């Protein structure tokens, strides 16, 4: 007897509008079905074709047999005292990814921090994700699936003023520009009216500087851009961000200018600067930073280093970070300090550990440990 395997169903979750239209045409249906189904999936958080009542019964049945809406499964969900919500999702092959939804402006803004890879290959010396090494790229369904999960569990609504996720930052695990082919479709869905309908200003890609892909991104999408700079001289930056040996600071800043030139909406770049004790927190560093940024329309965000075991780095004192901020201010740059972990899980966004599954560890212990973390 030969074993038969069930035919694989097509997962519609990560499909852009174009891909979805092509899918419906390929099964002999009209193109407009794509918009209908996308609204069910992304506006309503629906994963059951039977509930898609504006489709004919026959189509619903057919979709049920050949397609699916498969999001990542949530293994942990919690809310911290300041209202920050945190999820851990399991993606295929037993990897875990964390997501945080951070409220601001009296709840008017709800920013979701999204991951693009499990681990990261770029090995920045101060980043716990980098220290885990690279496991794999997330698929577009797994990337948009994070927005889908967060919207759904916060109560997806049709009314855009009530949407549970108002902003997305690609600042979770991984380097989005190293997973370009999956990140771009997912970001298109964030912007699409039949997807999450977010304005370009409210969707931000953060990169440590994969220059050729940044140029490509500028040709294809017009989202807000954040650059992980962390140092304003090449010697130090190459130590912190090894990718700098390939694309140095000037090459990267030139690419930022090209990006802004192509953009209709992004008028400035956000420069992320993780402040590390005795490494990049001295007055000389502030002077260098202001100097390299003088011809780039930008705003600087200061992120006090989030410590993790065996990093070899320390967090500067609050006073030192404020001194650094003052030096920048005197040089004409207003640089807000992003609150850190310990205050709460806010900056977990910059340090999503994402715990790649340790196969020798029991699942229960894992879940228990993350629950303790979020308390
Ligand atoms: N790979 C992308 C996006 C993910 S990292 C990038 O590097 O931009 C998101 C942000 O968190 C980056 O600015 C990163 O430099 C910062 N970050 C990483 N580890 C950190 C740590 N331990 N403390 C503070 N910020 C950190
Ligand atoms: Fe990767 Fe960004 Fe971490 Fe660098 S900072 S290792 S690019 S996730």
GROMACS .gro file of C-alpha atoms and ligand atoms in nm:
model
  409
    1UNK     CA    1   0.000   0.000   0.000
    2UNK     CA    2   0.137   0.345  -0.081
    3UNK     CA    3   0.090   0.627   0.167
    4UNK     CA    4  -0.105   0.923   0.030
    5UNK     CA    5  -0.037   1.275   0.151
    6UNK     CA    6  -0.308   1.540   0.153
    7UNK     CA    7  -0.252   1.800  -0.122
    8UNK     CA    8  -0.098   2.115   0.021
    9UNK     CA    9  -0.339   2.404   0.053
   10UNK     CA   10  -0.246   2.751  -0.058
   11UNK     CA   11  -0.204   2.987   0.235
   12UNK     CA   12  -0.373   3.316   0.143
   13UNK     CA   13  -0.252   3.509   0.448
   14UNK     CA   14   0.072   3.647   0.306
   15UNK     CA   15  -0.053   3.722  -0.046
   16UNK     CA   16  -0.041   4.076  -0.175
   17UNK     CA   17  -0.342   4.208  -0.365
   18UNK     CA   18  -0.175   4.125  -0.695
   19UNK     CA   19  -0.091   3.772  -0.588
   20UNK     CA   20  -0.440   3.717  -0.455
   21UNK     CA   21  -0.593   3.842  -0.781
   22UNK     CA   22  -0.370   3.605  -0.975
   23UNK     CA   23  -0.480   3.323  -0.745
   24UNK     CA   24  -0.850   3.387  -0.809
   25UNK     CA   25  -0.797   3.418  -1.182
   26UNK     CA   26  -0.608   3.088  -1.174
   27UNK     CA   27  -0.910   2.911  -1.026
   28UNK     CA   28  -1.146   3.068  -1.279
   29UNK     CA   29  -1.288   3.334  -1.048
   30UNK     CA   30  -1.319   3.710  -1.095
   31UNK     CA   31  -1.041   3.937  -0.975
   32UNK     CA   32  -1.262   4.128  -0.732
   33UNK     CA   33  -1.285   3.821  -0.511
   34UNK     CA   34  -0.934   3.911  -0.397
   35UNK     CA   35  -1.048   4.235  -0.231
   36UNK     CA   36  -1.342   4.059  -0.067
   37UNK     CA   37  -1.131   3.783   0.079
   38UNK     CA   38  -0.850   4.019   0.185
   39UNK     CA   39  -1.098   4.227   0.384
   40UNK     CA   40  -1.222   3.917   0.562
   41UNK     CA   41  -0.869   3.811   0.646
   42UNK     CA   42  -0.709   4.140   0.743
   43UNK     CA   43  -0.997   4.362   0.853
   44UNK     CA   44  -1.201   4.098   1.027
   45UNK     CA   45  -0.923   3.861   1.132
   46UNK     CA   46  -1.124   3.578   0.979
   47UNK     CA   47  -0.959   3.245   0.895
   48UNK     CA   48  -1.272   3.046   0.817
   49UNK     CA   49  -1.393   3.053   0.457
   50UNK     CA   50  -1.736   2.928   0.566
   51UNK     CA   51  -1.788   3.259   0.750
   52UNK     CA   52  -1.713   3.471   0.440
   53UNK     CA   53  -2.078   3.530   0.369
   54UNK     CA   54  -2.044   3.753   0.063
   55UNK     CA   55  -1.892   3.461  -0.131
   56UNK     CA   56  -2.111   3.199  -0.292
   57UNK     CA   57  -2.149   2.874  -0.106
   58UNK     CA   58  -1.976   2.689  -0.387
   59UNK     CA   59  -1.672   2.921  -0.373
   60UNK     CA   60  -1.653   2.897   0.003
   61UNK     CA   61  -1.651   2.524  -0.022
   62UNK     CA   62  -1.390   2.522  -0.292
   63UNK     CA   63  -1.164   2.753  -0.096
   64UNK     CA   64  -1.210   2.534   0.208
   65UNK     CA   65  -1.080   2.241   0.008
   66UNK     CA   66  -0.787   2.405  -0.168
   67UNK     CA   67  -0.679   2.705   0.036
   68UNK     CA   68  -0.632   2.815   0.395
   69UNK     CA   69  -0.564   3.119   0.609
   70UNK     CA   70  -0.291   2.997   0.840
   71UNK     CA   71  -0.139   3.238   1.088
   72UNK     CA   72   0.132   3.167   1.341
   73UNK     CA   73   0.008   3.009   1.664
   74UNK     CA   74   0.024   3.210   1.983
   75UNK     CA   75   0.199   3.028   2.266
   76UNK     CA   76   0.200   3.316   2.511
   77UNK     CA   77   0.009   3.640   2.543
   78UNK     CA   78   0.045   3.893   2.825
   79UNK     CA   79  -0.006   4.259   2.914
   80UNK     CA   80   0.240   4.451   3.128
   81UNK     CA   81   0.146   4.714   3.383
   82UNK     CA   82   0.194   5.001   3.136
   83UNK     CA   83  -0.039   4.842   2.881
   84UNK     CA   84   0.232   4.700   2.658
   85UNK     CA   85   0.113   4.372   2.515
   86UNK     CA   86   0.346   4.093   2.433
   87UNK     CA   87   0.296   3.776   2.235
   88UNK     CA   88   0.517   3.482   2.163
   89UNK     CA   89   0.424   3.303   1.847
   90UNK     CA   90   0.540   2.974   1.713
   91UNK     CA   91   0.627   2.974   1.347
   92UNK     CA   92   0.684   2.666   1.138
   93UNK     CA   93   0.966   2.432   1.239
   94UNK     CA   94   0.920   2.511   1.605
   95UNK     CA   95   1.085   2.853   1.619
   96UNK     CA   96   0.957   3.125   1.846
   97UNK     CA   97   0.924   3.493   1.774
   98UNK     CA   98   0.818   3.767   2.015
   99UNK     CA   99   0.599   4.063   1.927
  100UNK     CA  100   0.520   4.370   2.135
  101UNK     CA  101   0.239   4.624   2.091
  102UNK     CA  102   0.333   4.949   2.261
  103UNK     CA  103   0.064   5.205   2.343
  104UNK     CA  104   0.147   5.577   2.337
  105UNK     CA  105  -0.034   5.912   2.326
  106UNK     CA  106  -0.308   5.800   2.564
  107UNK     CA  107  -0.373   5.490   2.360
  108UNK     CA  108  -0.414   5.681   2.032
  109UNK     CA  109  -0.099   5.524   1.892
  110UNK     CA  110  -0.041   5.150   1.916
  111UNK     CA  111   0.289   5.048   1.765
  112UNK     CA  112   0.360   4.687   1.681
  113UNK     CA  113   0.721   4.576   1.665
  114UNK     CA  114   0.751   4.306   1.400
  115UNK     CA  115   1.026   4.050   1.331
  116UNK     CA  116   1.157   3.954   0.989
  117UNK     CA  117   1.386   3.659   1.063
  118UNK     CA  118   1.447   3.399   1.330
  119UNK     CA  119   1.787   3.512   1.456
  120UNK     CA  120   2.009   3.731   1.239
  121UNK     CA  121   2.326   3.672   1.041
  122UNK     CA  122   2.475   4.019   1.082
  123UNK     CA  123   2.618   3.960   1.428
  124UNK     CA  124   2.616   4.312   1.571
  125UNK     CA  125   2.823   4.287   1.887
  126UNK     CA  126   2.567   4.448   2.121
  127UNK     CA  127   2.257   4.264   1.996
  128UNK     CA  128   2.120   3.950   2.156
  129UNK     CA  129   1.943   3.845   1.834
  130UNK     CA  130   2.274   3.866   1.651
  131UNK     CA  131   2.436   3.650   1.917
  132UNK     CA  132   2.186   3.372   1.848
  133UNK     CA  133   2.303   3.341   1.492
  134UNK     CA  134   2.074   3.304   1.196
  135UNK     CA  135   1.810   3.036   1.185
  136UNK     CA  136   1.586   3.126   0.893
  137UNK     CA  137   1.390   3.390   0.709
  138UNK     CA  138   1.026   3.436   0.800
  139UNK     CA  139   0.778   3.393   0.514
  140UNK     CA  140   0.555   3.685   0.414
  141UNK     CA  141   0.265   3.502   0.582
  142UNK     CA  142   0.464   3.478   0.904
  143UNK     CA  143   0.557   3.847   0.890
  144UNK     CA  144   0.209   3.981   0.815
  145UNK     CA  145   0.082   3.705   1.044
  146UNK     CA  146   0.228   3.903   1.335
  147UNK     CA  147   0.010   4.203   1.249
  148UNK     CA  148  -0.282   3.969   1.193
  149UNK     CA  149  -0.237   3.800   1.532
  150UNK     CA  150  -0.201   4.131   1.717
  151UNK     CA  151  -0.501   4.288   1.541
  152UNK     CA  152  -0.709   3.983   1.594
  153UNK     CA  153  -0.638   3.933   1.959
  154UNK     CA  154  -0.684   4.303   2.021
  155UNK     CA  155  -1.018   4.277   1.836
  156UNK     CA  156  -0.991   4.344   1.461
  157UNK     CA  157  -1.237   4.608   1.346
  158UNK     CA  158  -1.354   4.738   1.014
  159UNK     CA  159  -1.356   5.098   1.129
  160UNK     CA  160  -1.005   5.226   1.059
  161UNK     CA  161  -1.014   5.478   1.345
  162UNK     CA  162  -1.051   5.185   1.581
  163UNK     CA  163  -0.777   4.967   1.439
  164UNK     CA  164  -0.584   4.789   1.713
  165UNK     CA  165  -0.249   4.842   1.539
  166UNK     CA  166  -0.188   5.200   1.421
  167UNK     CA  167   0.187   5.181   1.351
  168UNK     CA  168   0.432   4.908   1.259
  169UNK     CA  169   0.807   4.911   1.309
  170UNK     CA  170   1.022   4.636   1.160
  171UNK     CA  171   1.250   4.641   1.463
  172UNK     CA  172   1.203   4.295   1.606
  173UNK     CA  173   1.431   4.004   1.535
  174UNK     CA  174   1.630   3.997   1.218
  175UNK     CA  175   1.749   4.230   0.945
  176UNK     CA  176   1.451   4.305   0.718
  177UNK     CA  177   1.666   4.392   0.417
  178UNK     CA  178   1.831   4.047   0.434
  179UNK     CA  179   1.483   3.900   0.380
  180UNK     CA  180   1.371   4.144   0.116
  181UNK     CA  181   1.151   3.909  -0.088
  182UNK     CA  182   0.927   3.828   0.207
  183UNK     CA  183   0.939   4.164   0.384
  184UNK     CA  184   0.826   4.371   0.086
  185UNK     CA  185   0.499   4.179   0.021
  186UNK     CA  186   0.424   4.188   0.394
  187UNK     CA  187   0.481   4.564   0.402
  188UNK     CA  188   0.262   4.607   0.094
  189UNK     CA  189  -0.016   4.437   0.289
  190UNK     CA  190   0.039   4.673   0.582
  191UNK     CA  191  -0.019   4.965   0.344
  192UNK     CA  192  -0.298   4.819   0.129
  193UNK     CA  193  -0.650   4.944   0.205
  194UNK     CA  194  -0.774   4.588   0.185
  195UNK     CA  195  -0.493   4.491   0.420
  196UNK     CA  196  -0.417   4.709   0.723
  197UNK     CA  197  -0.449   5.045   0.548
  198UNK     CA  198  -0.163   5.209   0.737
  199UNK     CA  199  -0.016   5.527   0.596
  200UNK     CA  200   0.344   5.511   0.472
  201UNK     CA  201   0.452   5.738   0.754
  202UNK     CA  202   0.329   5.483   1.006
  203UNK     CA  203   0.521   5.188   0.872
  204UNK     CA  204   0.894   5.193   0.948
  205UNK     CA  205   1.170   4.966   0.830
  206UNK     CA  206   1.481   4.959   1.046
  207UNK     CA  207   1.808   4.847   0.894
  208UNK     CA  208   2.170   4.824   0.992
  209UNK     CA  209   2.253   4.927   0.637
  210UNK     CA  210   2.225   4.671   0.359
  211UNK     CA  211   2.287   4.938   0.096
  212UNK     CA  212   2.195   4.761  -0.233
  213UNK     CA  213   1.866   4.646  -0.083
  214UNK     CA  214   1.797   4.992   0.053
  215UNK     CA  215   1.825   5.125  -0.301
  216UNK     CA  216   1.586   4.856  -0.422
  217UNK     CA  217   1.344   4.933  -0.142
  218UNK     CA  218   1.335   5.297  -0.245
  219UNK     CA  219   1.238   5.191  -0.598
  220UNK     CA  220   0.956   4.971  -0.479
  221UNK     CA  221   0.812   5.107  -0.156
  222UNK     CA  222   0.790   5.438   0.021
  223UNK     CA  223   0.790   5.366   0.393
  224UNK     CA  224   0.961   5.544   0.681
  225UNK     CA  225   1.322   5.453   0.731
  226UNK     CA  226   1.525   5.400   1.048
  227UNK     CA  227   1.899   5.346   1.031
  228UNK     CA  228   2.090   5.169   1.306
  229UNK     CA  229   2.401   5.384   1.313
  230UNK     CA  230   2.536   5.357   1.671
  231UNK     CA  231   2.872   5.510   1.583
  232UNK     CA  232   2.989   5.794   1.364
  233UNK     CA  233   3.339   5.672   1.281
  234UNK     CA  234   3.407   5.366   1.070
  235UNK     CA  235   3.650   5.199   1.311
  236UNK     CA  236   3.402   5.193   1.595
  237UNK     CA  237   3.100   5.118   1.376
  238UNK     CA  238   3.276   4.822   1.215
  239UNK     CA  239   3.332   4.684   1.563
  240UNK     CA  240   2.966   4.724   1.662
  241UNK     CA  241   2.803   4.654   1.325
  242UNK     CA  242   3.031   4.424   1.121
  243UNK     CA  243   2.828   4.501   0.807
  244UNK     CA  244   2.996   4.843   0.816
  245UNK     CA  245   3.310   4.680   0.672
  246UNK     CA  246   3.112   4.622   0.354
  247UNK     CA  247   2.903   4.940   0.346
  248UNK     CA  248   3.070   5.214   0.545
  249UNK     CA  249   2.908   5.516   0.703
  250UNK     CA  250   2.935   5.749   0.404
  251UNK     CA  251   2.809   5.480   0.164
  252UNK     CA  252   2.515   5.421   0.394
  253UNK     CA  253   2.430   5.788   0.443
  254UNK     CA  254   2.451   5.845   0.066
  255UNK     CA  255   2.198   5.562   0.024
  256UNK     CA  256   1.973   5.732   0.281
  257UNK     CA  257   1.983   6.054   0.078
  258UNK     CA  258   1.892   5.863  -0.238
  259UNK     CA  259   1.606   5.699  -0.050
  260UNK     CA  260   1.472   6.034   0.065
  261UNK     CA  261   1.505   6.175  -0.287
  262UNK     CA  262   1.281   5.899  -0.422
  263UNK     CA  263   1.026   5.924  -0.145
  264UNK     CA  264   0.702   6.122  -0.158
  265UNK     CA  265   0.631   6.093   0.210
  266UNK     CA  266   0.952   6.026   0.406
  267UNK     CA  267   1.107   6.365   0.467
  268UNK     CA  268   1.360   6.245   0.717
  269UNK     CA  269   1.537   5.936   0.836
  270UNK     CA  270   1.539   5.820   1.196
  271UNK     CA  271   1.889   5.750   1.322
  272UNK     CA  272   1.900   5.489   1.595
  273UNK     CA  273   2.188   5.522   1.835
  274UNK     CA  274   2.226   5.260   2.105
  275UNK     CA  275   2.423   5.429   2.382
  276UNK     CA  276   2.680   5.192   2.534
  277UNK     CA  277   2.883   5.279   2.842
  278UNK     CA  278   3.239   5.395   2.766
  279UNK     CA  279   3.203   5.276   2.406
  280UNK     CA  280   3.008   5.548   2.223
  281UNK     CA  281   2.877   5.776   2.499
  282UNK     CA  282   3.149   6.043   2.522
  283UNK     CA  283   3.139   6.404   2.406
  284UNK     CA  284   3.371   6.326   2.117
  285UNK     CA  285   3.117   6.073   1.991
  286UNK     CA  286   2.837   6.330   2.003
  287UNK     CA  287   3.052   6.575   1.807
  288UNK     CA  288   3.134   6.312   1.543
  289UNK     CA  289   2.770   6.214   1.520
  290UNK     CA  290   2.649   6.568   1.461
  291UNK     CA  291   2.924   6.613   1.204
  292UNK     CA  292   2.841   6.306   0.991
  293UNK     CA  293   2.471   6.385   1.002
  294UNK     CA  294   2.500   6.749   0.904
  295UNK     CA  295   2.378   6.699   0.548
  296UNK     CA  296   2.109   6.442   0.618
  297UNK     CA  297   1.752   6.538   0.714
  298UNK     CA  298   1.716   6.319   1.021
  299UNK     CA  299   1.612   6.282   1.380
  300UNK     CA  300   1.819   6.085   1.630
  301UNK     CA  301   1.673   5.833   1.876
  302UNK     CA  302   1.893   5.743   2.172
  303UNK     CA  303   1.843   5.389   2.301
  304UNK     CA  304   2.027   5.308   2.623
  305UNK     CA  305   2.194   4.969   2.575
  306UNK     CA  306   1.974   4.682   2.695
  307UNK     CA  307   2.199   4.442   2.880
  308UNK     CA  308   2.195   4.067   2.828
  309UNK     CA  309   2.418   3.793   2.970
  310UNK     CA  310   2.777   3.776   2.842
  311UNK     CA  311   2.736   4.076   2.614
  312UNK     CA  312   3.052   4.235   2.753
  313UNK     CA  313   2.882   4.577   2.741
  314UNK     CA  314   2.717   4.790   3.004
  315UNK     CA  315   2.431   5.038   3.013
  316UNK     CA  316   2.542   5.395   3.076
  317UNK     CA  317   2.394   5.579   3.373
  318UNK     CA  318   2.079   5.780   3.308
  319UNK     CA  319   2.286   6.090   3.376
  320UNK     CA  320   2.540   5.999   3.114
  321UNK     CA  321   2.269   5.938   2.852
  322UNK     CA  322   2.119   6.277   2.938
  323UNK     CA  323   2.462   6.438   2.910
  324UNK     CA  324   2.500   6.281   2.567
  325UNK     CA  325   2.157   6.414   2.477
  326UNK     CA  326   2.258   6.764   2.592
  327UNK     CA  327   2.575   6.759   2.384
  328UNK     CA  328   2.369   6.668   2.079
  329UNK     CA  329   2.118   6.936   2.164
  330UNK     CA  330   2.395   7.197   2.176
  331UNK     CA  331   2.499   7.077   1.830
  332UNK     CA  332   2.148   7.130   1.696
  333UNK     CA  333   2.000   6.781   1.730
  334UNK     CA  334   1.700   6.713   1.951
  335UNK     CA  335   1.737   6.346   2.037
  336UNK     CA  336   1.468   6.175   2.243
  337UNK     CA  337   1.572   5.893   2.473
  338UNK     CA  338   1.369   5.579   2.420
  339UNK     CA  339   1.274   5.431   2.755
  340UNK     CA  340   1.445   5.107   2.841
  341UNK     CA  341   1.357   4.771   2.965
  342UNK     CA  342   1.344   4.750   3.339
  343UNK     CA  343   1.117   5.050   3.311
  344UNK     CA  344   0.914   4.786   3.137
  345UNK     CA  345   0.922   4.588   2.817
  346UNK     CA  346   0.917   4.893   2.592
  347UNK     CA  347   1.271   4.858   2.464
  348UNK     CA  348   1.231   4.486   2.436
  349UNK     CA  349   1.147   4.604   2.089
  350UNK     CA  350   1.513   4.672   2.032
  351UNK     CA  351   1.621   4.354   2.195
  352UNK     CA  352   1.373   4.087   2.113
  353UNK     CA  353   1.545   3.778   2.223
  354UNK     CA  354   1.295   3.566   2.041
  355UNK     CA  355   1.443   3.260   2.204
  356UNK     CA  356   1.516   3.013   1.935
  357UNK     CA  357   1.379   2.689   2.061
  358UNK     CA  358   1.628   2.492   2.255
  359UNK     CA  359   1.537   2.141   2.165
  360UNK     CA  360   1.671   1.991   2.483
  361UNK     CA  361   1.447   2.205   2.699
  362UNK     CA  362   1.097   2.113   2.784
  363UNK     CA  363   0.825   2.323   2.632
  364UNK     CA  364   0.655   2.387   2.967
  365UNK     CA  365   0.971   2.528   3.118
  366UNK     CA  366   1.004   2.759   2.824
  367UNK     CA  367   0.651   2.893   2.855
  368UNK     CA  368   0.698   2.931   3.228
  369UNK     CA  369   1.015   3.132   3.183
  370UNK     CA  370   0.863   3.379   2.940
  371UNK     CA  371   0.567   3.427   3.167
  372UNK     CA  372   0.804   3.517   3.449
  373UNK     CA  373   0.985   3.757   3.219
  374UNK     CA  374   0.674   3.952   3.135
  375UNK     CA  375   0.561   3.985   3.499
  376LIG     N1  376   1.812   4.453   1.211
  376LIG     C1  377   1.749   4.577   1.215
  376LIG     C2  378   1.620   4.579   1.294
  376LIG     C3  379   1.617   4.502   1.423
  376LIG     S1  380   1.714   4.565   1.555
  376LIG     C4  381   1.843   4.683   1.264
  376LIG     O1  382   1.951   4.650   1.309
  376LIG     O2  383   1.809   4.800   1.252
  376LIG     C5  384   1.616   4.703   1.612
  376LIG     C6  385   1.698   4.807   1.686
  376LIG     O3  386   1.737   4.762   1.817
  376LIG     C7  387   1.826   4.844   1.616
  376LIG     O4  388   1.845   4.981   1.615
  376LIG     C8  389   1.929   4.774   1.700
  376LIG     O5  390   2.053   4.830   1.681
  376LIG     C9  391   1.874   4.791   1.839
  376LIG     N2  392   1.933   4.701   1.939
  376LIG    C10  393   1.974   4.576   1.920
  376LIG     N3  394   2.024   4.524   2.035
  376LIG    C11  395   2.014   4.621   2.128
  376LIG    C12  396   2.048   4.628   2.265
  376LIG     N4  397   2.104   4.526   2.329
  376LIG     N5  398   2.023   4.742   2.331
  376LIG    C13  399   1.964   4.845   2.266
  376LIG     N6  400   1.931   4.845   2.137
  376LIG    C14  401   1.956   4.734   2.067
  377LIG    FE1  402   2.074   4.185   1.321
  377LIG    FE2  403   1.974   4.428   1.373
  377LIG    FE3  404   2.067   4.269   1.571
  377LIG    FE4  405   2.238   4.377   1.400
  377LIG     S1  406   2.106   4.488   1.544
  377LIG     S2  407   2.239   4.164   1.469
  377LIG     S3  408   2.122   4.373   1.211
  377LIG     S4  409   1.891   4.231   1.442
   0.00000   0.00000   0.00000
